[in-house]
PDB file of C-alpha atoms in Angstrom:
ATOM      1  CA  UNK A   1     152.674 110.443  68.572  1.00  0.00           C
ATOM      2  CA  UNK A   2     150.595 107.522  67.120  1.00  0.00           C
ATOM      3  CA  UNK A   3     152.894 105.171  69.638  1.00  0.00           C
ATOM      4  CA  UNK A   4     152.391 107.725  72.942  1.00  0.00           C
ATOM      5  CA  UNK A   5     148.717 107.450  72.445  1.00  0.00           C
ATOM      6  CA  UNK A   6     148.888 103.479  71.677  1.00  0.00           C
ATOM      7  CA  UNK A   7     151.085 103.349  74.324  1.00  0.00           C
ATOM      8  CA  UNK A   8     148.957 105.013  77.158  1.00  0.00           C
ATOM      9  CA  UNK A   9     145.502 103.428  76.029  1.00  0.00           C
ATOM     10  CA  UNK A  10     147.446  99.957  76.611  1.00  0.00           C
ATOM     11  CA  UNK A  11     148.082 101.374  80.009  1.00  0.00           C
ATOM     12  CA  UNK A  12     145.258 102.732  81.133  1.00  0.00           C
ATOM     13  CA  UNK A  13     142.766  99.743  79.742  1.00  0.00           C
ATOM     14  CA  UNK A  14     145.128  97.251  81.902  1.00  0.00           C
ATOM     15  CA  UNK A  15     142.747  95.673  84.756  1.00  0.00           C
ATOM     16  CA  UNK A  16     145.034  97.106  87.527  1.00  0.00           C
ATOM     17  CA  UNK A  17     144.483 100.819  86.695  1.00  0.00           C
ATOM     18  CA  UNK A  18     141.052 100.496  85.967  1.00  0.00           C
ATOM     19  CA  UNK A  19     140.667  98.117  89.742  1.00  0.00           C
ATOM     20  CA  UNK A  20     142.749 100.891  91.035  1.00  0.00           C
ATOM     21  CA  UNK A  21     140.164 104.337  89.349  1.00  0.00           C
ATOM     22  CA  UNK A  22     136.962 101.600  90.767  1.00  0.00           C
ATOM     23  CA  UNK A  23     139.164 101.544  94.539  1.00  0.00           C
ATOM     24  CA  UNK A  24     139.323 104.980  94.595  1.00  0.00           C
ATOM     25  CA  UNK A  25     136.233 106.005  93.970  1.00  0.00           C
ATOM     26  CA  UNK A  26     134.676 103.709  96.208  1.00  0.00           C
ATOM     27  CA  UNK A  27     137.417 104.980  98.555  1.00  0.00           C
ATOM     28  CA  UNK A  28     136.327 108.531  98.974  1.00  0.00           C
ATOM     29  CA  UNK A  29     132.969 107.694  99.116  1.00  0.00           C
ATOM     30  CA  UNK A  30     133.576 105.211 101.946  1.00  0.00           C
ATOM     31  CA  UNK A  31     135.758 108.508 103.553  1.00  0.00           C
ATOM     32  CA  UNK A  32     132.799 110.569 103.508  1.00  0.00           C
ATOM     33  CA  UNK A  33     130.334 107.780 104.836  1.00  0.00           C
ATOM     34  CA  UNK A  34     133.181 107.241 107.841  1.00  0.00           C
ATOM     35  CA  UNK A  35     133.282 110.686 108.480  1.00  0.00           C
ATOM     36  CA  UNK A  36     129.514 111.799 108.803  1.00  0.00           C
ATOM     37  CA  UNK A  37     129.546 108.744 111.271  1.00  0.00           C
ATOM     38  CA  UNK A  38     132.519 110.126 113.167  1.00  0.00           C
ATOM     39  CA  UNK A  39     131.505 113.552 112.999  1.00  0.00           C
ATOM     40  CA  UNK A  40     127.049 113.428 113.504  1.00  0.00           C
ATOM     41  CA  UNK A  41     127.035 110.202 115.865  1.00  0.00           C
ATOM     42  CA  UNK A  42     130.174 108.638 117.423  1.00  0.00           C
ATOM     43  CA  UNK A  43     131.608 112.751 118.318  1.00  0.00           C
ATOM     44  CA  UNK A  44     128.404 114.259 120.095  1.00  0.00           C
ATOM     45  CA  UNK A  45     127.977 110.962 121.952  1.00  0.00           C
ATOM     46  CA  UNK A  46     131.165 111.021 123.352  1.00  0.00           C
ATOM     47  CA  UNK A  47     131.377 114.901 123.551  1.00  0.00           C
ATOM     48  CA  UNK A  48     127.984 113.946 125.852  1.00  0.00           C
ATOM     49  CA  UNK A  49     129.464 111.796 128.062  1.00  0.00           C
ATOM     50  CA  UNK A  50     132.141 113.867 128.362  1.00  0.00           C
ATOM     51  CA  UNK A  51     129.719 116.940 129.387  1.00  0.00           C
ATOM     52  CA  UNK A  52     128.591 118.262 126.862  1.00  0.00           C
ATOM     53  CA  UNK A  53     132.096 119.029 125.125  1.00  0.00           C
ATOM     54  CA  UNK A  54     132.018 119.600 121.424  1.00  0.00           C
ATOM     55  CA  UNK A  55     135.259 118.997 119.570  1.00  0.00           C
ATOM     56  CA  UNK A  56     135.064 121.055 116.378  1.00  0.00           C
ATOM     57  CA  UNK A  57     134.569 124.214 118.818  1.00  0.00           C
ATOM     58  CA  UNK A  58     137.782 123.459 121.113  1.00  0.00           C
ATOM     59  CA  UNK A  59     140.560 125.873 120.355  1.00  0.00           C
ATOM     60  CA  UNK A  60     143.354 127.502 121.868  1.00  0.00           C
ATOM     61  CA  UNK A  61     143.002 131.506 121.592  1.00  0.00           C
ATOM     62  CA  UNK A  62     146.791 132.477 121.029  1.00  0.00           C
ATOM     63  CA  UNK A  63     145.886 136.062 121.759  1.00  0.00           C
ATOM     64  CA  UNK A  64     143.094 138.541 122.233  1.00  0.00           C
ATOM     65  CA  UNK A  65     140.615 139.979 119.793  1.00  0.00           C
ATOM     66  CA  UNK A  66     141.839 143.497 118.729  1.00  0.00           C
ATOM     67  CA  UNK A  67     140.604 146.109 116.323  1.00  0.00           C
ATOM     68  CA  UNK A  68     138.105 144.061 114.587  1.00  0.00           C
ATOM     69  CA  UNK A  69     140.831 141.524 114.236  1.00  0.00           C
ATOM     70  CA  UNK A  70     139.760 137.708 115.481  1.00  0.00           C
ATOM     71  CA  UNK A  71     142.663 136.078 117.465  1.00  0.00           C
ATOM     72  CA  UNK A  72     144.674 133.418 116.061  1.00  0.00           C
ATOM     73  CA  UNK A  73     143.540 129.969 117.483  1.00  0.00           C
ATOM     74  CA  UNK A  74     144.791 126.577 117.285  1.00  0.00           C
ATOM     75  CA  UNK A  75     141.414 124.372 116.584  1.00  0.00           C
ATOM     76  CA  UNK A  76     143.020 121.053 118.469  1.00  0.00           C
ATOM     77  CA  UNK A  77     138.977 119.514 118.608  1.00  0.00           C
ATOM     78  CA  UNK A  78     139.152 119.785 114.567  1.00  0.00           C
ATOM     79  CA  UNK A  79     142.312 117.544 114.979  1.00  0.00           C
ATOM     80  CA  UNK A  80     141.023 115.145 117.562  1.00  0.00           C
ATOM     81  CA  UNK A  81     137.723 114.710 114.747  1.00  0.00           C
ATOM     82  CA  UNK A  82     139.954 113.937 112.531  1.00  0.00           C
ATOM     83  CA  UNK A  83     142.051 111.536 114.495  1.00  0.00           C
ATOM     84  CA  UNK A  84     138.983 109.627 115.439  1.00  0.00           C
ATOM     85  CA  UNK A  85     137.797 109.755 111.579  1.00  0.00           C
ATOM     86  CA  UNK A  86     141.513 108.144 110.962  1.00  0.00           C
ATOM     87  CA  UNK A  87     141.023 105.327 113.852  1.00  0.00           C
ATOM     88  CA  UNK A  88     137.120 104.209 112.479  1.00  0.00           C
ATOM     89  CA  UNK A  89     138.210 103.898 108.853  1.00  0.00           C
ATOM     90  CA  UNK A  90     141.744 101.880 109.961  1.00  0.00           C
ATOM     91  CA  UNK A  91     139.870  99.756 111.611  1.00  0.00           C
ATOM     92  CA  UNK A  92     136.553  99.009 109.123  1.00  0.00           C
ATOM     93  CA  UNK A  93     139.690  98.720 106.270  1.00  0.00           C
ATOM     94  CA  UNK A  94     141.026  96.119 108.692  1.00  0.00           C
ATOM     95  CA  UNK A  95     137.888  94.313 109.351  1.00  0.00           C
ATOM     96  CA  UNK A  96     137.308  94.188 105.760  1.00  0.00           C
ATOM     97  CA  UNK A  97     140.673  92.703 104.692  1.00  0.00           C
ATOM     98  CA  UNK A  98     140.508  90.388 107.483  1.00  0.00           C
ATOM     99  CA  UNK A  99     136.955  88.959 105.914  1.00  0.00           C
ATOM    100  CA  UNK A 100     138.380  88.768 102.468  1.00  0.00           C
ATOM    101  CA  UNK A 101     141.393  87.060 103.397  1.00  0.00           C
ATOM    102  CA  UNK A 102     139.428  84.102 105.751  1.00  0.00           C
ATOM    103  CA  UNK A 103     137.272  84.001 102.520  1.00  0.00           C
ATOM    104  CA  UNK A 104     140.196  83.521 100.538  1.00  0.00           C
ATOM    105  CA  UNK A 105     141.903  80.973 102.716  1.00  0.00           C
ATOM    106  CA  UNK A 106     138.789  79.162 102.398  1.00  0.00           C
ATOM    107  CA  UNK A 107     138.507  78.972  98.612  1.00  0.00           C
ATOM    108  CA  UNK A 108     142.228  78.274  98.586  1.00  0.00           C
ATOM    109  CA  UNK A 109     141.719  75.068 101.064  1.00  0.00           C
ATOM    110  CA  UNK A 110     139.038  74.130  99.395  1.00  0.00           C
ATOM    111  CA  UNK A 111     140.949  74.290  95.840  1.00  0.00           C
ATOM    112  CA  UNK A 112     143.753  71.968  97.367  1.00  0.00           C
ATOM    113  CA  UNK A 113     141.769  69.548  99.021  1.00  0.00           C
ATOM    114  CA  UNK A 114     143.422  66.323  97.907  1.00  0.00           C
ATOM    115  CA  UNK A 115     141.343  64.583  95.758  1.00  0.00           C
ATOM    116  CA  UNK A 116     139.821  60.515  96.121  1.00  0.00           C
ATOM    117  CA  UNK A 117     142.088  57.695  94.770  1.00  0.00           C
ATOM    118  CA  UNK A 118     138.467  56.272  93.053  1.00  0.00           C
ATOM    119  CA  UNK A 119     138.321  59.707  91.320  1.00  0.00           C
ATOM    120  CA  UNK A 120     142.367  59.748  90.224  1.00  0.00           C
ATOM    121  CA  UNK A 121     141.500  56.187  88.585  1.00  0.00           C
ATOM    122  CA  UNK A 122     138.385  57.026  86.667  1.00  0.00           C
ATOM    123  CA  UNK A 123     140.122  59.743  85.107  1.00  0.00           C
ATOM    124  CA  UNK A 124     142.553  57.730  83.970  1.00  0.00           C
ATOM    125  CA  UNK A 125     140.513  54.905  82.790  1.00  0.00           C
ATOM    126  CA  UNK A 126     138.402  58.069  80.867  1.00  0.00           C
ATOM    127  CA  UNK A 127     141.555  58.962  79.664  1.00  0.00           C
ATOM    128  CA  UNK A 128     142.693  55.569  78.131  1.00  0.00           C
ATOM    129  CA  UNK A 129     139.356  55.331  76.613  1.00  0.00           C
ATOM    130  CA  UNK A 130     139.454  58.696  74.855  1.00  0.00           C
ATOM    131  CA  UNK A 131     142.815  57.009  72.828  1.00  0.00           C
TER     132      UNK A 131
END
């Protein structure tokens, strides 16, 4: 038992899982940010142009309502919300890793950027005097 629990705080305290817990987090709370700007600006605006439509309340009534029982409906505007929620978070995720990775090209080129002969042989003569 004393090696299961050993065991699983060396796993958990590795910097992945913890950069993973951090990821999701942030994650879900970027979700709910995305969604709120589907859902109370970039919907009603287009539901406006379109005249007036709003998605959440399109459905498909798959029957009549009877005895106090609602119909069954297919709610196809939930679906399209949630399609354009999908589309606006692909694409900020994709803006975002395109920004890190030009910002990582950039600290890469500037970490190989050849460095001066004059600076190679003051090294060296640094070098020789440090012996």
């Amino acid at each position: 038992m004393k090696n299961f629990v050993h065991e699983f705080k060396s796993f958990a305290m590795k910097g992945n899982v913890m950069d993973l817990a951090v990821g999701v987090v942030i994650g879900a709370a970027f979700g709910k940010i995305v969604s709120s700007l589907v859902a109370d600006i970039i919907t009603p605006i287009i539901g406006f142009l379109v005249g007036g439509v709003k998605f959440t309340e399109l459905k498909l009534n798959l029957g009549e309502f009877t005895n106090g029982i609602a119909p069954v409906t297919i709610n196809y505007g939930n679906f399209l919300q949630t399609i354009f929620d999908f589309i606006i978070i692909a694409f900020a995720i994709f803006i975002a890793i395109k920004g890190m990775n030009k910002l990582k090209r950039a600290h890469e080129a500037k970490e190989a950027a050849p460095i001066a002969e004059e600076v190679i042989l003051l090294r060296e003569i640094r070098d020789l005097l440090k012996k």
